[in-house]
XYZ file of N, CA, C and O in Angstrom:
540
model
N -45.474 -126.193 207.884
C -45.923 -127.226 208.793
C -44.957 -127.278 209.988
O -43.767 -127.482 209.814
N -45.456 -127.108 211.200
C -44.599 -127.160 212.386
C -44.046 -128.569 212.597
O -44.695 -129.550 212.291
N -42.848 -128.622 213.152
C -42.193 -129.899 213.404
C -42.380 -130.302 214.858
O -42.444 -129.459 215.744
N -42.446 -131.605 215.081
C -42.538 -132.097 216.462
C -41.148 -132.239 217.076
O -41.015 -132.421 218.279
N -40.095 -132.167 216.261
C -38.726 -132.247 216.768
C -38.334 -130.875 217.320
O -38.287 -129.903 216.583
N -38.013 -130.773 218.622
C -37.685 -129.478 219.231
C -36.492 -128.779 218.590
O -36.397 -127.565 218.606
N -35.574 -129.544 218.016
C -34.425 -128.925 217.362
C -34.861 -128.122 216.140
O -34.290 -127.088 215.831
N -35.865 -128.624 215.431
C -36.358 -127.938 214.229
C -37.465 -126.955 214.546
O -37.606 -125.938 213.883
N -38.252 -127.250 215.562
C -39.342 -126.350 215.937
C -38.791 -125.009 216.424
O -39.416 -123.971 216.240
N -37.630 -125.028 217.031
C -36.977 -123.821 217.538
C -35.761 -123.482 216.679
O -34.709 -123.102 217.194
N -35.899 -123.622 215.373
C -34.761 -123.527 214.465
C -34.010 -122.205 214.588
O -32.789 -122.199 214.663
N -34.722 -121.088 214.631
C -34.023 -119.797 214.651
C -33.226 -119.609 215.942
O -32.080 -119.152 215.915
N -33.787 -119.993 217.078
C -33.071 -119.870 218.353
C -31.889 -120.836 218.392
O -30.796 -120.480 218.846
N -32.086 -122.054 217.910
C -31.014 -123.048 217.893
C -29.896 -122.616 216.935
O -28.710 -122.761 217.235
N -30.271 -122.074 215.789
C -29.296 -121.600 214.811
C -28.472 -120.442 215.372
O -27.256 -120.386 215.187
N -29.121 -119.532 216.072
C -28.415 -118.407 216.684
C -27.431 -118.903 217.753
O -26.302 -118.409 217.846
N -27.847 -119.879 218.538
C -26.974 -120.454 219.559
C -25.771 -121.138 218.915
O -24.636 -120.972 219.356
N -26.011 -121.872 217.841
C -24.920 -122.544 217.138
C -23.938 -121.526 216.551
O -22.728 -121.698 216.648
N -24.453 -120.452 215.948
C -23.578 -119.419 215.384
C -22.740 -118.757 216.472
O -21.562 -118.481 216.278
N -23.359 -118.504 217.622
C -22.644 -117.883 218.731
C -21.513 -118.803 219.211
O -20.396 -118.357 219.458
N -21.785 -120.100 219.304
C -20.759 -121.042 219.747
C -19.673 -121.213 218.684
O -18.499 -121.341 219.014
N -20.052 -121.206 217.419
C -19.085 -121.380 216.336
C -18.171 -120.169 216.188
O -17.069 -120.282 215.657
N -18.620 -119.013 216.655
C -17.811 -117.796 216.518
C -16.664 -117.729 217.533
O -15.789 -116.891 217.412
N -16.684 -118.601 218.523
C -15.651 -118.614 219.558
C -14.886 -119.935 219.491
O -15.452 -120.958 219.095
N -13.614 -119.942 219.879
C -12.882 -121.220 219.912
C -13.570 -122.175 220.888
O -13.917 -121.790 222.007
N -13.775 -123.396 220.442
C -14.481 -124.384 221.266
C -13.650 -125.645 221.402
O -12.888 -126.006 220.512
N -13.824 -126.322 222.524
C -13.260 -127.652 222.738
C -14.420 -128.595 223.001
O -15.401 -128.232 223.656
N -14.291 -129.793 222.508
C -15.310 -130.814 222.734
C -15.326 -131.169 224.220
O -14.273 -131.440 224.810
N -16.484 -131.175 224.811
C -16.551 -131.438 226.244
C -16.293 -132.912 226.552
O -15.972 -133.259 227.684
N -16.365 -133.786 225.548
C -16.126 -135.207 225.795
C -14.661 -135.587 225.622
O -14.060 -136.162 226.511
N -14.088 -135.264 224.456
C -12.702 -135.680 224.187
C -11.690 -134.601 224.556
O -10.508 -134.893 224.702
N -12.129 -133.356 224.693
C -11.244 -132.267 225.086
C -10.431 -131.658 223.955
O -9.675 -130.720 224.183
N -10.583 -132.154 222.739
C -9.834 -131.629 221.605
C -10.530 -130.412 221.013
O -11.759 -130.287 221.104
N -9.762 -129.506 220.373
C -10.381 -128.325 219.761
C -11.287 -128.711 218.598
O -11.054 -129.708 217.916
N -12.310 -127.894 218.404
C -13.254 -128.101 217.295
C -13.000 -127.016 216.264
O -13.124 -125.835 216.558
N -12.665 -127.435 215.053
C -12.418 -126.479 213.976
C -13.736 -126.094 213.317
O -14.524 -126.972 212.953
N -13.983 -124.794 213.137
C -15.240 -124.374 212.491
C -15.218 -124.561 210.970
O -16.203 -124.294 210.315
N -14.115 -125.056 210.427
C -13.996 -125.177 208.971
C -14.624 -126.445 208.411
O -14.838 -126.532 207.208
N -14.926 -127.426 209.240
C -15.512 -128.664 208.739
C -16.968 -128.466 208.352
O -17.714 -127.785 209.058
N -17.415 -129.087 207.270
C -18.825 -128.981 206.882
C -19.718 -129.725 207.874
O -19.254 -130.582 208.627
N -20.992 -129.425 207.836
C -21.945 -129.881 208.848
C -21.959 -131.382 209.106
O -22.082 -131.798 210.240
N -21.840 -132.213 208.135
C -21.956 -133.665 208.372
C -20.612 -134.369 208.555
O -20.568 -135.586 208.666
N -19.544 -133.624 208.617
C -18.216 -134.209 208.828
C -18.112 -134.716 210.265
O -18.646 -134.092 211.188
N -17.433 -135.841 210.491
C -17.323 -136.381 211.856
C -16.679 -135.432 212.870
O -16.941 -135.536 214.059
N -15.839 -134.489 212.402
C -15.180 -133.565 213.319
C -15.876 -132.210 213.385
O -15.370 -131.280 214.010
N -17.029 -132.071 212.773
C -17.759 -130.804 212.747
C -18.329 -130.477 214.126
O -18.567 -131.359 214.956
N -18.572 -129.186 214.336
C -19.187 -128.713 215.579
C -20.656 -129.124 215.625
O -21.394 -128.933 214.666
N -21.040 -129.709 216.735
C -22.454 -129.988 216.999
C -22.785 -129.489 218.390
O -21.911 -129.400 219.253
N -24.036 -129.178 218.589
C -24.520 -128.790 219.909
C -25.034 -130.046 220.597
O -25.897 -130.730 220.061
N -24.497 -130.343 221.745
C -24.898 -131.526 222.492
C -25.677 -131.088 223.717
O -25.210 -130.234 224.481
N -26.844 -131.649 223.888
C -27.662 -131.326 225.058
C -27.185 -132.156 226.242
O -27.106 -133.373 226.158
N -26.866 -131.504 227.330
C -26.402 -132.194 228.531
C -27.511 -133.095 229.062
O -27.290 -134.261 229.336
N -28.689 -132.541 229.211
C -29.858 -133.363 229.487
C -30.532 -133.568 228.139
O -31.025 -132.603 227.546
N -30.515 -134.794 227.617
C -31.064 -135.017 226.281
C -32.516 -134.570 226.163
O -33.275 -134.597 227.140
N -32.871 -134.162 224.975
C -34.248 -133.738 224.711
C -35.205 -134.878 225.046
O -36.280 -134.651 225.593
N -34.785 -136.115 224.764
C -35.633 -137.270 225.052
C -35.899 -137.446 226.546
O -36.823 -138.145 226.937
N -35.078 -136.779 227.375
C -35.251 -136.877 228.831
C -35.685 -135.550 229.434
O -35.493 -135.305 230.617
N -36.220 -134.645 228.589
C -36.777 -133.393 229.079
C -35.876 -132.182 228.983
O -36.230 -131.115 229.464
N -34.704 -132.313 228.380
C -33.791 -131.186 228.242
C -34.232 -130.220 227.156
O -35.026 -130.548 226.288
N -33.687 -129.017 227.203
C -34.014 -127.980 226.231
C -32.966 -127.945 225.124
O -31.764 -128.022 225.393
N -33.424 -127.774 223.897
C -32.523 -127.690 222.744
C -31.962 -126.291 222.565
O -30.990 -126.106 221.836
N -32.543 -125.302 223.233
C -32.130 -123.917 223.017
C -31.623 -123.216 224.269
O -31.204 -122.069 224.201
N -31.619 -123.889 225.398
C -31.122 -123.305 226.640
C -29.594 -123.380 226.654
O -29.027 -124.482 226.666
N -28.889 -122.240 226.641
C -27.420 -122.270 226.625
C -26.814 -123.028 227.803
O -25.719 -123.568 227.688
N -27.517 -123.104 228.918
C -27.006 -123.842 230.072
C -27.081 -125.355 229.864
O -26.410 -126.105 230.562
N -27.883 -125.802 228.892
C -28.053 -127.224 228.634
C -27.287 -127.687 227.396
O -27.355 -128.850 227.034
N -26.574 -126.782 226.746
C -25.918 -127.118 225.477
C -24.411 -126.925 225.606
O -23.947 -125.927 226.142
N -23.652 -127.904 225.124
C -22.193 -127.823 225.075
C -21.718 -128.176 223.674
O -22.400 -128.880 222.935
N -20.529 -127.727 223.337
C -19.941 -128.021 222.028
C -19.350 -129.433 222.045
O -18.761 -129.862 223.034
N -19.543 -130.132 220.921
C -18.995 -131.479 220.772
C -18.696 -131.743 219.302
O -19.294 -131.124 218.425
N -17.763 -132.641 219.066
C -17.552 -133.118 217.704
C -18.744 -134.001 217.337
O -19.326 -134.652 218.214
N -19.070 -134.058 216.078
C -20.189 -134.883 215.622
C -19.989 -136.344 216.026
O -20.907 -136.986 216.539
N -18.779 -136.892 215.822
C -18.556 -138.310 216.147
C -18.647 -138.560 217.653
O -19.177 -139.589 218.084
N -18.174 -137.620 218.464
C -18.281 -137.760 219.923
C -19.746 -137.705 220.354
O -20.195 -138.490 221.194
N -20.502 -136.788 219.762
C -21.915 -136.634 220.078
C -22.701 -137.880 219.678
O -23.571 -138.338 220.420
N -22.386 -138.451 218.532
C -23.074 -139.669 218.108
C -22.711 -140.831 219.017
O -23.559 -141.665 219.340
N -21.451 -140.897 219.443
C -21.045 -141.964 220.362
C -21.801 -141.838 221.681
O -22.257 -142.826 222.245
N -21.942 -140.613 222.164
C -22.600 -140.405 223.455
C -24.051 -140.859 223.423
O -24.514 -141.515 224.352
N -24.782 -140.513 222.373
C -26.199 -140.835 222.346
C -26.910 -140.141 223.491
O -26.812 -138.929 223.642
N -27.562 -140.913 224.353
C -28.224 -140.310 225.516
C -27.612 -140.801 226.833
O -28.276 -140.829 227.859
N -26.327 -141.174 226.771
C -25.637 -141.577 228.005
C -25.613 -140.396 228.977
O -25.418 -139.261 228.567
N -25.764 -140.656 230.251
C -25.676 -139.572 231.234
C -24.256 -138.988 231.277
O -23.279 -139.677 230.973
N -24.159 -137.742 231.643
C -22.884 -137.033 231.704
C -21.894 -137.776 232.601
O -20.723 -137.941 232.240
N -22.337 -138.251 233.747
C -21.432 -138.950 234.664
C -20.874 -140.220 234.025
O -19.705 -140.561 234.224
N -21.670 -140.901 233.234
C -21.204 -142.118 232.535
C -20.157 -141.754 231.478
O -19.131 -142.427 231.355
N -20.408 -140.689 230.709
C -19.451 -140.234 229.693
C -18.137 -139.853 230.354
O -17.056 -140.225 229.880
N -18.205 -139.127 231.454
C -16.985 -138.701 232.149
C -16.225 -139.893 232.723
O -14.993 -139.923 232.673
N -16.934 -140.881 233.254
C -16.236 -142.049 233.796
C -15.590 -142.866 232.682
O -14.486 -143.383 232.852
N -16.243 -142.965 231.528
C -15.640 -143.669 230.385
C -14.423 -142.903 229.891
O -13.390 -143.505 229.575
N -14.510 -141.567 229.822
C -13.369 -140.756 229.383
C -12.188 -140.919 230.341
O -11.036 -141.027 229.904
N -12.456 -140.978 231.627
C -11.393 -141.180 232.615
C -10.763 -142.563 232.457
O -9.533 -142.699 232.471
N -11.595 -143.580 232.274
C -11.082 -144.938 232.061
C -10.286 -145.018 230.766
O -9.252 -145.688 230.696
N -10.743 -144.309 229.753
C -10.047 -144.278 228.460
C -8.683 -143.639 228.615
O -7.680 -144.144 228.098
N -8.637 -142.531 229.342
C -7.371 -141.820 229.561
C -6.381 -142.700 230.325
O -5.199 -142.750 229.995
N -6.856 -143.411 231.337
C -5.939 -144.251 232.112
C -5.517 -145.495 231.331
O -4.399 -145.975 231.505
N -6.373 -146.003 230.456
C -6.032 -147.203 229.688
C -5.172 -146.904 228.468
O -4.285 -147.679 228.127
N -5.433 -145.775 227.807
C -4.782 -145.501 226.527
C -3.916 -144.251 226.514
O -3.214 -144.013 225.537
N -3.983 -143.443 227.533
C -3.244 -142.177 227.524
C -3.984 -141.145 226.694
O -5.202 -141.086 226.712
N -3.242 -140.353 225.937
C -3.850 -139.286 225.133
C -4.299 -139.824 223.773
O -3.786 -140.830 223.295
N -5.231 -139.150 223.183
C -5.684 -139.474 221.829
C -5.388 -138.292 220.931
O -5.299 -137.162 221.372
N -5.219 -138.575 219.640
C -4.833 -137.535 218.697
C -5.989 -136.965 217.905
O -5.860 -135.922 217.281
N -7.114 -137.646 217.908
C -8.261 -137.175 217.126
C -9.553 -137.593 217.818
O -9.556 -138.518 218.641
N -10.664 -136.938 217.471
C -11.953 -137.345 218.039
C -12.312 -138.794 217.689
O -12.854 -139.515 218.517
N -11.980 -139.211 216.466
C -12.280 -140.588 216.059
C -11.500 -141.582 216.908
O -12.014 -142.642 217.287
N -10.260 -141.245 217.231
C -9.445 -142.106 218.081
C -10.042 -142.167 219.493
O -10.099 -143.235 220.104
N -10.517 -141.026 219.996
C -11.166 -141.016 221.306
C -12.369 -141.954 221.314
O -12.543 -142.752 222.235
N -13.202 -141.863 220.277
C -14.406 -142.706 220.215
C -14.021 -144.184 220.178
O -14.608 -145.010 220.881
N -13.017 -144.510 219.380
C -12.547 -145.897 219.295
C -12.049 -146.373 220.654
O -12.421 -147.461 221.122
N -11.215 -145.563 221.309
C -10.684 -145.924 222.621
C -11.804 -146.004 223.666
O -11.799 -146.887 224.524
N -12.751 -145.066 223.612
C -13.843 -145.035 224.597
C -14.723 -146.275 224.460
O -15.145 -146.852 225.475
N -14.995 -146.678 223.242
C -15.785 -147.907 223.046
C -15.059 -149.102 223.650
O -15.665 -149.951 224.303
N -13.763 -149.167 223.423
C -12.960 -150.263 223.956
C -12.929 -150.222 225.483
O -13.086 -151.248 226.142
N -12.736 -149.041 226.045
C -12.702 -148.904 227.509
C -14.051 -149.259 228.117
O -14.109 -149.897 229.175
N -15.132 -148.867 227.473
C -16.468 -149.172 227.986
C -16.722 -150.675 227.955
O -17.281 -151.235 228.897
N -16.279 -151.343 226.895
C -16.435 -152.801 226.825
C -15.613 -153.479 227.903
O -16.058 -154.437 228.525
N -14.395 -152.986 228.116
C -13.541 -153.547 229.158
C -14.151 -153.377 230.535
O -14.100 -154.287 231.356
N -14.759 -152.222 230.777
C -15.406 -151.972 232.072
C -16.604 -152.895 232.250
O -16.846 -153.414 233.339
N -17.348 -153.114 231.158
C -18.502 -154.010 231.246
C -18.047 -155.439 231.553
O -18.641 -156.127 232.372
N -16.969 -155.878 230.902
C -16.452 -157.227 231.164
C -15.955 -157.347 232.593
O -16.158 -158.369 233.239
N -15.290 -156.311 233.097
C -14.807 -156.327 234.473
C -15.977 -156.409 235.450
O -15.924 -157.151 236.432
N -17.035 -155.641 235.165
C -18.226 -155.688 236.026
C -18.880 -157.058 235.981
O -19.332 -157.567 236.999
N -18.943 -157.670 234.792
C -19.522 -159.008 234.679
C -18.693 -160.018 235.456
O -19.226 -160.902 236.114
N -17.351 -159.869 235.402
C -16.471 -160.755 236.165
C -16.692 -160.611 237.653
O -16.718 -161.599 238.391
N -16.866 -159.377 238.105
C -17.114 -159.123 239.525
C -18.453 -159.718 239.948
O -18.574 -160.297 241.034
N -19.452 -159.588 239.101
C -20.776 -160.152 239.416
C -20.689 -161.668 239.484
O -21.230 -162.298 240.396
N -19.975 -162.287 238.526
C -19.816 -163.748 238.540
C -19.093 -164.197 239.799
O -19.436 -165.210 240.389
N -18.086 -163.431 240.220
C -17.350 -163.779 241.438
C -18.257 -163.692 242.655
O -18.205 -164.546 243.538
N -19.131 -162.655 242.699
C -20.064 -162.521 243.810
C -21.050 -163.670 243.833
O -21.355 -164.228 244.896
N -21.530 -164.052 242.676
C -22.499 -165.152 242.597
C -21.845 -166.461 243.038
O -22.413 -167.223 243.813
N -20.618 -166.716 242.554
C -19.946 -167.957 242.932
C -19.636 -167.963 244.433
O -19.717 -169.010 245.060
N -19.307 -166.823 245.019
C -19.067 -166.751 246.456
C -20.350 -166.995 247.233
O -20.341 -167.663 248.262
N -21.453 -166.449 246.728
C -22.717 -166.601 247.463
C -23.219 -168.040 247.390
O -23.961 -168.469 248.249
N -22.811 -168.773 246.372
C -23.257 -170.150 246.239
C -22.518 -171.053 247.216
O -22.959 -172.169 247.486
N -21.362 -170.619 247.708
C -20.586 -171.428 248.630
C -21.231 -171.523 250.008
O -21.024 -172.461 250.723
N -21.974 -170.539 250.392
C -22.585 -170.566 251.725
C -24.022 -170.681 251.547
O -24.866 -171.183 251.877
């Protein structure tokens, strides 16, 4: 029975792409840490293929130009966030916390940095609203 999920519908091509990426040293494009090929598939530090343009937004699951290596926990944290948003959160995380020692630490720091950025934006919006009410 054919699958409607493009990752499974193109299983052989996706599997070949994953094997090709696993055969070479890889770094996670989000946290920048090396990915060890020794972790089992469902481990948080395992290699996963992350689509730059998510499949839900029209990206290809088997196009090598659309796929980058990521840790499972980093990939799950990203979800379908745009690349520019992930990069801005990573930059804010680096400036707020410095370096991280593990992918899990990066995810923890990134969540915190993203919340801080959201609070800062809300504060700026409140300040704009209060200023606009004065005139």
